[in-house]
Tab-separated table of C-alpha atoms and ligand atoms in Angstrom:
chain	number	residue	atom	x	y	z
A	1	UNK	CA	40.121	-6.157	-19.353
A	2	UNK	CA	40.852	-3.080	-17.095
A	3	UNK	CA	41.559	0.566	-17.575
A	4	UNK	CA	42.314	1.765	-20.216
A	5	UNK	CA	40.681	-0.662	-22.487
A	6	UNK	CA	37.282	-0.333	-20.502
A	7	UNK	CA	36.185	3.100	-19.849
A	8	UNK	CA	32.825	2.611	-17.641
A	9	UNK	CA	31.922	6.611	-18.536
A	10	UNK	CA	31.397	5.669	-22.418
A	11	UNK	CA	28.030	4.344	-22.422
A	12	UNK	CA	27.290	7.436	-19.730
A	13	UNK	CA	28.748	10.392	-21.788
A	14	UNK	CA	24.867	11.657	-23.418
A	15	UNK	CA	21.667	11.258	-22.865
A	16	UNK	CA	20.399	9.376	-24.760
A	17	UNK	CA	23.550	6.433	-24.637
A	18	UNK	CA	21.914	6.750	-20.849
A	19	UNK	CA	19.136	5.789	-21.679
A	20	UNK	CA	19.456	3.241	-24.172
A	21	UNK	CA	21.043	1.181	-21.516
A	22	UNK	CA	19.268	1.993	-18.549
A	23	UNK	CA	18.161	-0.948	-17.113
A	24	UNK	CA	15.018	0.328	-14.675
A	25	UNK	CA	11.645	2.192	-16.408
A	26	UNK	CA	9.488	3.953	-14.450
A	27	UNK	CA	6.014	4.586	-15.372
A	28	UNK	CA	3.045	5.911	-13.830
A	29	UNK	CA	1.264	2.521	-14.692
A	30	UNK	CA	3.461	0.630	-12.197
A	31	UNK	CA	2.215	3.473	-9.865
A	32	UNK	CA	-1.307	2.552	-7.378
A	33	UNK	CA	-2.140	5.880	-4.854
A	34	UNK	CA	-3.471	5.048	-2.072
A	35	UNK	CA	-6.432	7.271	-0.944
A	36	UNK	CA	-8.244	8.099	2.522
A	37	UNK	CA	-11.805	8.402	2.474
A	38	UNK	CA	-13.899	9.651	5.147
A	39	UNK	CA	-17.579	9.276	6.020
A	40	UNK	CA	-19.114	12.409	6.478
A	41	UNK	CA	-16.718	15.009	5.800
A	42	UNK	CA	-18.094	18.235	4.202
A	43	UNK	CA	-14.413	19.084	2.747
A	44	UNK	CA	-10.620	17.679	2.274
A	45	UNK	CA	-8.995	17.648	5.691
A	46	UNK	CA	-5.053	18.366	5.292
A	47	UNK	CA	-2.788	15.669	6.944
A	48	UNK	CA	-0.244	17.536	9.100
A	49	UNK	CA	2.278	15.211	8.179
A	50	UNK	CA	1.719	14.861	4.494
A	51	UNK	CA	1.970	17.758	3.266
A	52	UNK	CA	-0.365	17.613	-0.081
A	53	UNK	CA	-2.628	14.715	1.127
A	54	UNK	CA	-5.690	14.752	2.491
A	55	UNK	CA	-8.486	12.884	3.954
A	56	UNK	CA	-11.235	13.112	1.566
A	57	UNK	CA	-14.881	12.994	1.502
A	58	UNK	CA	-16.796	10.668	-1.131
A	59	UNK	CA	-16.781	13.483	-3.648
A	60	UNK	CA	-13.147	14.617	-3.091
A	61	UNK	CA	-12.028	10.731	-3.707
A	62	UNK	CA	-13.790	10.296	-6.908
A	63	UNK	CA	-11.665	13.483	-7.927
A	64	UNK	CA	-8.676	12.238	-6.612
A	65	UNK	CA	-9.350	8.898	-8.888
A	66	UNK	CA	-9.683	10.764	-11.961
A	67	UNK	CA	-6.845	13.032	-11.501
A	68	UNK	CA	-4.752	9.500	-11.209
A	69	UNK	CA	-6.468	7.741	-13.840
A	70	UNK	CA	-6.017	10.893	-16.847
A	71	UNK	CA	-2.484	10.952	-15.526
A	72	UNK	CA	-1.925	7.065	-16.433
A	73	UNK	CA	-1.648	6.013	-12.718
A	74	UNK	CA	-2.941	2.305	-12.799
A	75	UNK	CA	-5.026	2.437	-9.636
A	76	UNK	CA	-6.100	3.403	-6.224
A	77	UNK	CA	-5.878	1.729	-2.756
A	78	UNK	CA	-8.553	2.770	-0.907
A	79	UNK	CA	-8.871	3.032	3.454
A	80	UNK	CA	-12.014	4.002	4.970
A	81	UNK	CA	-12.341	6.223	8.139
A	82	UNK	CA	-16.088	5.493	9.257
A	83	UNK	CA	-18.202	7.886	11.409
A	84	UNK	CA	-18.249	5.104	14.123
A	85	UNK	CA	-16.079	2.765	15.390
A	86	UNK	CA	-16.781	-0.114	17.932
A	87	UNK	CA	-15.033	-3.177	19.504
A	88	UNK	CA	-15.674	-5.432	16.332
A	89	UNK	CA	-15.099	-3.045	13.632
A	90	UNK	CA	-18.030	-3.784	12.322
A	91	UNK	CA	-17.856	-0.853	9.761
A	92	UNK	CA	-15.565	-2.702	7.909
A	93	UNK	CA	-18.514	-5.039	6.730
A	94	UNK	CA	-21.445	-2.981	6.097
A	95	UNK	CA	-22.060	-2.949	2.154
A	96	UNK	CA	-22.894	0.988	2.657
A	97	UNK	CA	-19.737	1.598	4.403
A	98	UNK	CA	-17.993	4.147	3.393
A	99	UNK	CA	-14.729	2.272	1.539
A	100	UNK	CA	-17.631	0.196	-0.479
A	101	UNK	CA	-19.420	3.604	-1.215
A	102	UNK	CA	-16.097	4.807	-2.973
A	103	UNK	CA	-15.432	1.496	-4.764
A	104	UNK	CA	-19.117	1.924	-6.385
A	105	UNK	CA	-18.681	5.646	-6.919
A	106	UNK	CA	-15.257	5.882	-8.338
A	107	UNK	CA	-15.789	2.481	-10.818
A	108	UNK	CA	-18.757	4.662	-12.385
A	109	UNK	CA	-16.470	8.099	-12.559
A	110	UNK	CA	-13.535	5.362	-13.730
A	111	UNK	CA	-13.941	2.914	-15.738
A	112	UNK	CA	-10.741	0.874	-16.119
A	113	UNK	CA	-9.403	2.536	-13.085
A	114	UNK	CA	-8.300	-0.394	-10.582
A	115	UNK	CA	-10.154	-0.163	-7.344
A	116	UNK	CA	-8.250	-1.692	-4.934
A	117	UNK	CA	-9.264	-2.062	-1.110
A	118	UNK	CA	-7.149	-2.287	2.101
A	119	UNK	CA	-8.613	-4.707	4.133
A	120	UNK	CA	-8.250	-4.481	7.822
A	121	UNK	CA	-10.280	-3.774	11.119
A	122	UNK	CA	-7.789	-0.840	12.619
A	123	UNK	CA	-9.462	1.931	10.809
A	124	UNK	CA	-12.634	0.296	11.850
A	125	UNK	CA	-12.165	-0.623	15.673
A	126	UNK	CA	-12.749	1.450	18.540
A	127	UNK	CA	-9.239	0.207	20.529
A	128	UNK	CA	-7.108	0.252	16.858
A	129	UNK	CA	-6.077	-2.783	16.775
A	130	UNK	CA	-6.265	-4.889	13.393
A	131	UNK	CA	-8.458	-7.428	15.138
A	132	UNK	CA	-10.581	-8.440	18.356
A	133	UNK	CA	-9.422	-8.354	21.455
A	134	UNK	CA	-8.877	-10.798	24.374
A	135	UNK	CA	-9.021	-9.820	27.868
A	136	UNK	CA	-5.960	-9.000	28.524
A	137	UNK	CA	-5.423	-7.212	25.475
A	138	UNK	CA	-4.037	-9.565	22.617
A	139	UNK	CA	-5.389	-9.648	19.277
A	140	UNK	CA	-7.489	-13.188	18.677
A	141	UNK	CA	-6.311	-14.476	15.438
A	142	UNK	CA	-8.838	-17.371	14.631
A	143	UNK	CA	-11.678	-15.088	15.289
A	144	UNK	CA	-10.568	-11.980	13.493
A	145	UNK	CA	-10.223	-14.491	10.360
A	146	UNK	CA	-14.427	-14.452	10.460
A	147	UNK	CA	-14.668	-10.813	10.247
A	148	UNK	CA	-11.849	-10.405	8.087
A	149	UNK	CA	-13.901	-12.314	5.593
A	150	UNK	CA	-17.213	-10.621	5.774
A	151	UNK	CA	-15.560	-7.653	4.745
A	152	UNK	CA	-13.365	-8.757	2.158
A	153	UNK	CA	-16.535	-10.230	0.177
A	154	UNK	CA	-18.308	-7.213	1.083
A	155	UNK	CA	-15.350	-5.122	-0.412
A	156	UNK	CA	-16.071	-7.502	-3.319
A	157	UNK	CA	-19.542	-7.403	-3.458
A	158	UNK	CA	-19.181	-3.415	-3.807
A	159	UNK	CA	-16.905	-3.984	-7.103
A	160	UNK	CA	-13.174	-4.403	-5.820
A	161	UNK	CA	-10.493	-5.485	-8.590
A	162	UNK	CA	-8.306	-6.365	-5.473
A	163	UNK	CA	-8.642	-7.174	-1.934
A	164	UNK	CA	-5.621	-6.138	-0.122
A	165	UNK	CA	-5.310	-7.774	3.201
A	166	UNK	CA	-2.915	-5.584	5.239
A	167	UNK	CA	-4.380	-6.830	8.561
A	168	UNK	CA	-1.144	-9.893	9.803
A	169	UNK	CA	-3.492	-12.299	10.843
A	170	UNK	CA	-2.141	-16.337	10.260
A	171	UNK	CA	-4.157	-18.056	7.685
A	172	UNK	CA	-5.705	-14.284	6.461
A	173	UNK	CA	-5.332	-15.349	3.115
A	174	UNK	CA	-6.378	-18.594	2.975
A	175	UNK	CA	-9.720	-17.663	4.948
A	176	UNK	CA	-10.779	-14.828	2.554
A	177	UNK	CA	-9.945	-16.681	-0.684
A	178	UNK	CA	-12.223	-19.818	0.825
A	179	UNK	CA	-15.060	-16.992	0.952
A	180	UNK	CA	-14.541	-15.115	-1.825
A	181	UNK	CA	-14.582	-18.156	-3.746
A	182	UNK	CA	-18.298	-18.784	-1.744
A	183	UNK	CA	-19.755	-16.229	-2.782
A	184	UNK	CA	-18.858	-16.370	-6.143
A	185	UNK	CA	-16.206	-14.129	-6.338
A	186	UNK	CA	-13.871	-16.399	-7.568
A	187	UNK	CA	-12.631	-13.875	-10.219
A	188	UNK	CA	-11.562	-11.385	-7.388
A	189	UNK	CA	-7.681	-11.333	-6.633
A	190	UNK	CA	-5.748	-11.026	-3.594
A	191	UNK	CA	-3.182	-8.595	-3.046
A	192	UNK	CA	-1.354	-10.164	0.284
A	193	UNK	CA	0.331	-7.504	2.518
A	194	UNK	CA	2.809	-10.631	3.248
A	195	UNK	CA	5.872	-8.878	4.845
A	196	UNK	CA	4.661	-5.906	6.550
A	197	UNK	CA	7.061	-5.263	9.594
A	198	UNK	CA	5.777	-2.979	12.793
A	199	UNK	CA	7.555	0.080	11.553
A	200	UNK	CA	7.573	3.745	12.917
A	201	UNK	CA	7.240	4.539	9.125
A	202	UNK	CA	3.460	4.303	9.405
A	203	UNK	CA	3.174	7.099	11.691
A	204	UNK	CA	1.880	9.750	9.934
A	205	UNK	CA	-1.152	7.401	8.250
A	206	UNK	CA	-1.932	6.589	11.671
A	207	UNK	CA	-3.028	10.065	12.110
A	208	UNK	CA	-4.728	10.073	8.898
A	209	UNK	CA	-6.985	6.888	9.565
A	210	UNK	CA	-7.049	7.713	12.954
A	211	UNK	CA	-5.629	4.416	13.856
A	212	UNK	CA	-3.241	4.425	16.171
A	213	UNK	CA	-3.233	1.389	18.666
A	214	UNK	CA	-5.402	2.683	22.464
A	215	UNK	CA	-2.620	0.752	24.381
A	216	UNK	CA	0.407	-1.546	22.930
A	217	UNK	CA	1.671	-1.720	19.612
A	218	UNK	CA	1.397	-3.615	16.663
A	219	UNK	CA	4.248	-5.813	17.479
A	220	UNK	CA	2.187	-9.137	18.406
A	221	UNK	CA	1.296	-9.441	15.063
A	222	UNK	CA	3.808	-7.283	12.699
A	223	UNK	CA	6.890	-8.449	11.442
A	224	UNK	CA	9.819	-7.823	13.363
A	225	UNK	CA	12.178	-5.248	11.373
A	226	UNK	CA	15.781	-7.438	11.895
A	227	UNK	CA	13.817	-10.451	10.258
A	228	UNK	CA	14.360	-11.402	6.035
A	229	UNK	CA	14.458	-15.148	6.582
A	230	UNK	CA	11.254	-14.912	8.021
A	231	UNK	CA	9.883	-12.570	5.388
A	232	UNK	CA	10.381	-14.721	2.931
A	233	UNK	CA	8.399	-17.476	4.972
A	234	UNK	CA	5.404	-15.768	5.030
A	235	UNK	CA	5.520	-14.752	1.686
A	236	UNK	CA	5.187	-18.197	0.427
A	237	UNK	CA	2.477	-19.311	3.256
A	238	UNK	CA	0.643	-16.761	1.928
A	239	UNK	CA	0.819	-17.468	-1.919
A	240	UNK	CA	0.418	-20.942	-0.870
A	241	UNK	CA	-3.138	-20.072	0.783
A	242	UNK	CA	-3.779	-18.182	-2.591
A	243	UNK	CA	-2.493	-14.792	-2.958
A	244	UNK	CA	-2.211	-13.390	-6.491
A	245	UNK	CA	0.248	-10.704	-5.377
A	246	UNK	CA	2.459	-10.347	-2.888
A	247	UNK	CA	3.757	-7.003	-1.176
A	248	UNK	CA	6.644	-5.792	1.060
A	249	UNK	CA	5.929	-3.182	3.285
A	250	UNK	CA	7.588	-0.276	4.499
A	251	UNK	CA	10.182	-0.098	0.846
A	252	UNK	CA	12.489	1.939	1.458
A	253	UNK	CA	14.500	0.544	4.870
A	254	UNK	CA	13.237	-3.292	3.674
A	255	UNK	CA	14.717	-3.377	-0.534
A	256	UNK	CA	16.566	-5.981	0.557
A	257	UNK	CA	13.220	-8.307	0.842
A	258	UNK	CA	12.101	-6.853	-2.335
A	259	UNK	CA	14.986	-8.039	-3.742
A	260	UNK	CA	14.895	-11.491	-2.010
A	261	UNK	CA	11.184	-11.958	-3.118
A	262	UNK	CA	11.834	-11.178	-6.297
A	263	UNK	CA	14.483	-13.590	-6.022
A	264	UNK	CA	12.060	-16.134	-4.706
A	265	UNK	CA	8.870	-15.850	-6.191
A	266	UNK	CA	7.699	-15.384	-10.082
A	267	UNK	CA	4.270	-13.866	-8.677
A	268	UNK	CA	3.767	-9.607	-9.303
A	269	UNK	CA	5.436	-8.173	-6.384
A	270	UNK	CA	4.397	-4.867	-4.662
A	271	UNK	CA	6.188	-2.007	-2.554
A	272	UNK	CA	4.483	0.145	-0.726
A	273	UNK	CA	6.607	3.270	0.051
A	274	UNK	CA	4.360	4.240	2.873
A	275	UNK	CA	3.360	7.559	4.927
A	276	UNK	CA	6.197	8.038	7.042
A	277	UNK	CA	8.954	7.459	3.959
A	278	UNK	CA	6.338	10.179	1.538
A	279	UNK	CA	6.824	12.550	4.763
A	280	UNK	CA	10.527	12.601	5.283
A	281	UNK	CA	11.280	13.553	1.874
A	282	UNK	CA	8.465	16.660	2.191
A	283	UNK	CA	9.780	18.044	4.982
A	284	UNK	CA	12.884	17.899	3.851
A	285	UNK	CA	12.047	19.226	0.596
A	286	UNK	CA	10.059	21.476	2.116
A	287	UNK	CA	13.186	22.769	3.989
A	288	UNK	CA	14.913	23.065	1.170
A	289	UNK	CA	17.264	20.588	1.731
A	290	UNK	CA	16.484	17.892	-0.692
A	291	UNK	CA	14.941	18.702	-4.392
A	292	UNK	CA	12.230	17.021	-4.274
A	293	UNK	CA	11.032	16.032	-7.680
A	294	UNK	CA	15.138	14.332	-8.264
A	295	UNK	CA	14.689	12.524	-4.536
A	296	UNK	CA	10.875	11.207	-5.696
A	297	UNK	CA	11.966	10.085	-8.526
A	298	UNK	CA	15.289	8.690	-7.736
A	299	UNK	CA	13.765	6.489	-4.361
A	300	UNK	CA	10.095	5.298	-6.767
A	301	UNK	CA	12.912	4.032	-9.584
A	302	UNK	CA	15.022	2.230	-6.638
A	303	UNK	CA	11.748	0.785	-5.445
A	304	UNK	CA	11.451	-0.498	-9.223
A	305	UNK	CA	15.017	-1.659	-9.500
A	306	UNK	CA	15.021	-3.344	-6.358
A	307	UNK	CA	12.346	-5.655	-8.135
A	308	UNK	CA	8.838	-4.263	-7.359
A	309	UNK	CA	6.876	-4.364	-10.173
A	310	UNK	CA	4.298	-2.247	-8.828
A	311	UNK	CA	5.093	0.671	-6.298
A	312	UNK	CA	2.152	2.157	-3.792
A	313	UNK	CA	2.766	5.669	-3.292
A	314	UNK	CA	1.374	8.876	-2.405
A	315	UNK	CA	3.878	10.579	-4.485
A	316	UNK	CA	1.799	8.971	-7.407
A	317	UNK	CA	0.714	11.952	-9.205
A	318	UNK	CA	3.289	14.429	-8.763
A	319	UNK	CA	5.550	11.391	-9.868
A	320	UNK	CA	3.186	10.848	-12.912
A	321	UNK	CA	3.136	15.040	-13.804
A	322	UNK	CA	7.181	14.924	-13.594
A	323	UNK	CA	7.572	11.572	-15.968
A	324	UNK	CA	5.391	13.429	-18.352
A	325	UNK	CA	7.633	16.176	-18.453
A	326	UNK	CA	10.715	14.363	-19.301
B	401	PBG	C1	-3.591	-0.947	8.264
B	401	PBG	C2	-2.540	-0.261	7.491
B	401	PBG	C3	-1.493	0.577	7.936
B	401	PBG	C4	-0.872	1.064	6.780
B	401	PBG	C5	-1.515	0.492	5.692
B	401	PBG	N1	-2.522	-0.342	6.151
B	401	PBG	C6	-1.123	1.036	9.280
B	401	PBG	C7	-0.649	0.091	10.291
B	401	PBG	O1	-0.439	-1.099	10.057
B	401	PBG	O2	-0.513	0.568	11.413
B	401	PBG	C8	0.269	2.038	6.720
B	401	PBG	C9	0.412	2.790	5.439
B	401	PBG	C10	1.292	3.982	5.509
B	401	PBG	O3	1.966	4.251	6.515
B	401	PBG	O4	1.328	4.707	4.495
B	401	PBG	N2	-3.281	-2.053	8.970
């Protein structure tokens, strides 16, 4: 039945016929914002390019947290930047490292509050890379596993909800579950960065964690952007090594994987619309070109419709304020 029979602009014509048959909700629980934390800073340190986030010091993330948490934002994802950084990353480990500080600190400002940790060496490594090096320059896999491990049960051991593995390694998953489950932390989920592609998106958080590769890129280990068929691969290699959640990473140039993994898998799915998407829409709102509270909203509900159930985003609270208001 065609026009004139079926007009499309009934069910659009107030409201509230809008929103009785909108089909996407957005809510600041399906929101996580991710947070920087940096050992030994006296005060915030702005991010050139993210305008509105900063590094923080302890104090200034345990703020941050309950900001989030009184605005219904479901949790945080916490990176560390430590004071020192050597070959091994060896920061990543210690149980008075500054990413296991915040975990303790913001649980007892938070209760309830999801604490969830990125887990990976490049914040942590003197050369940036997400692992240990060979010779020539290549990122070992097998022996990054090892370290990968220590500090995901030493994330754990400090009070994670979630380890979130973000680091590409094969057989990550598997490898941290195994000694998780070791140590007793058999309770302790894993949020699996699965499809992470080597995108310029992450630019600006590489000047926020200060972890920009010393030579080479990321692409010996990241997924290659042209690739779905293969996203979907490691998706399921890494539920089948035990991830609890799964996540697609950049969101915005890649909701075609959401979609696909949604598709594919029943597990909780995750976006994270990352540093370099948050900063185009800033400067552009910042411009004056785009409004910015319409574009946030409109891009965190496409993240949503695409099929993420949860979306990690530094828009989080301003996101949270605006749903508030409506
Ligand atoms: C660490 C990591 C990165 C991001 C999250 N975890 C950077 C990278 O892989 O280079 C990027 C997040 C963002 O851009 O907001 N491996």
């Amino acid at each position: 039945m065609g026009f004139p029979a079926t007009r499309m602009r009934r069910l659009r014509r107030t409201p509230a016929l809008r929103g009785l048959v909108r089909e996407t909700q957005l809510r600041a629980a399906d929101f996580v914002l991710p947070l920087f934390v940096e050992e030994g800073l006296a005060t915030p340190t702005p991010i050139d390019a993210m305008p509105g986030v900063a590094r923080q010091p302890l104090a200034g993330a345990v703020e941050e947290a309950i900001e989030a948490q009184a605005l219904g934002i479901s949790g945080v994802l916490l990176f560390g930047i430590p004071r020192e950084k050597d070959e091994q990353g060896s920061g990543a480990w210690d149980d008075d490292g500054i990413v296991q500080q915040a975990t303790r600190a913001i649980h007892e400002a938070c209760p309830g509050l999801i604490v969830i940790t990125d887990l990976c060496l490049c914040e942590y490594t003197s050369h940036g890379h997400c692992g240990l090096l060979d010779e020539d320059g290549s990122v070992r896999n097998d022996a990054t596993l090892e370290l990968l491990a220590r500090a995901a049960v030493s994330q754990a051991r400090a009070g994670a909800d979630l380890i979130a593995p973000s680091d590409m390694m094969d057989g990550r998953v598997g490898a941290i579950r195994e000694a998780l489950d070791e140590d007793g932390f058999e309770e302790t989920p894993i949020m699996a960065y699965s499809a992470k592609f080597a995108s310029a998106f992450y630019g600006p958080f590489r000047e926020a964690a200060d972890s920009s590769p010393a030579h080479g890129d990321r692409r010996g280990y990241q997924m290659d952007p042209a690739n779905a068929r293969e996203a979907l691969r490691e998706t399921l290699l890494d539920i089948d090594e035990g991830a609890d959640l799964v996540m697609v990473k950049p969101a915005l140039p890649y909701l075609d994987v959401v979609a696909r993994l949604r598709e594919a898998t029943g597990l909780p799915l995750a976006a994270y619309n990352v540093s370099g998407e948050y900063a185009m829409v800033k400067a552009a709102a910042l411009a004056g070109w785009l409004d910015e509270r319409s574009a946030v909203l409109e891009t965190l509900t496409a993240i949503r419709r695409a099929g993420a159930d949860i979306v990690i985003t530094y828009h989080a609270k301003d996101a949270a304020r605006w749903l508030q208001e409506t």
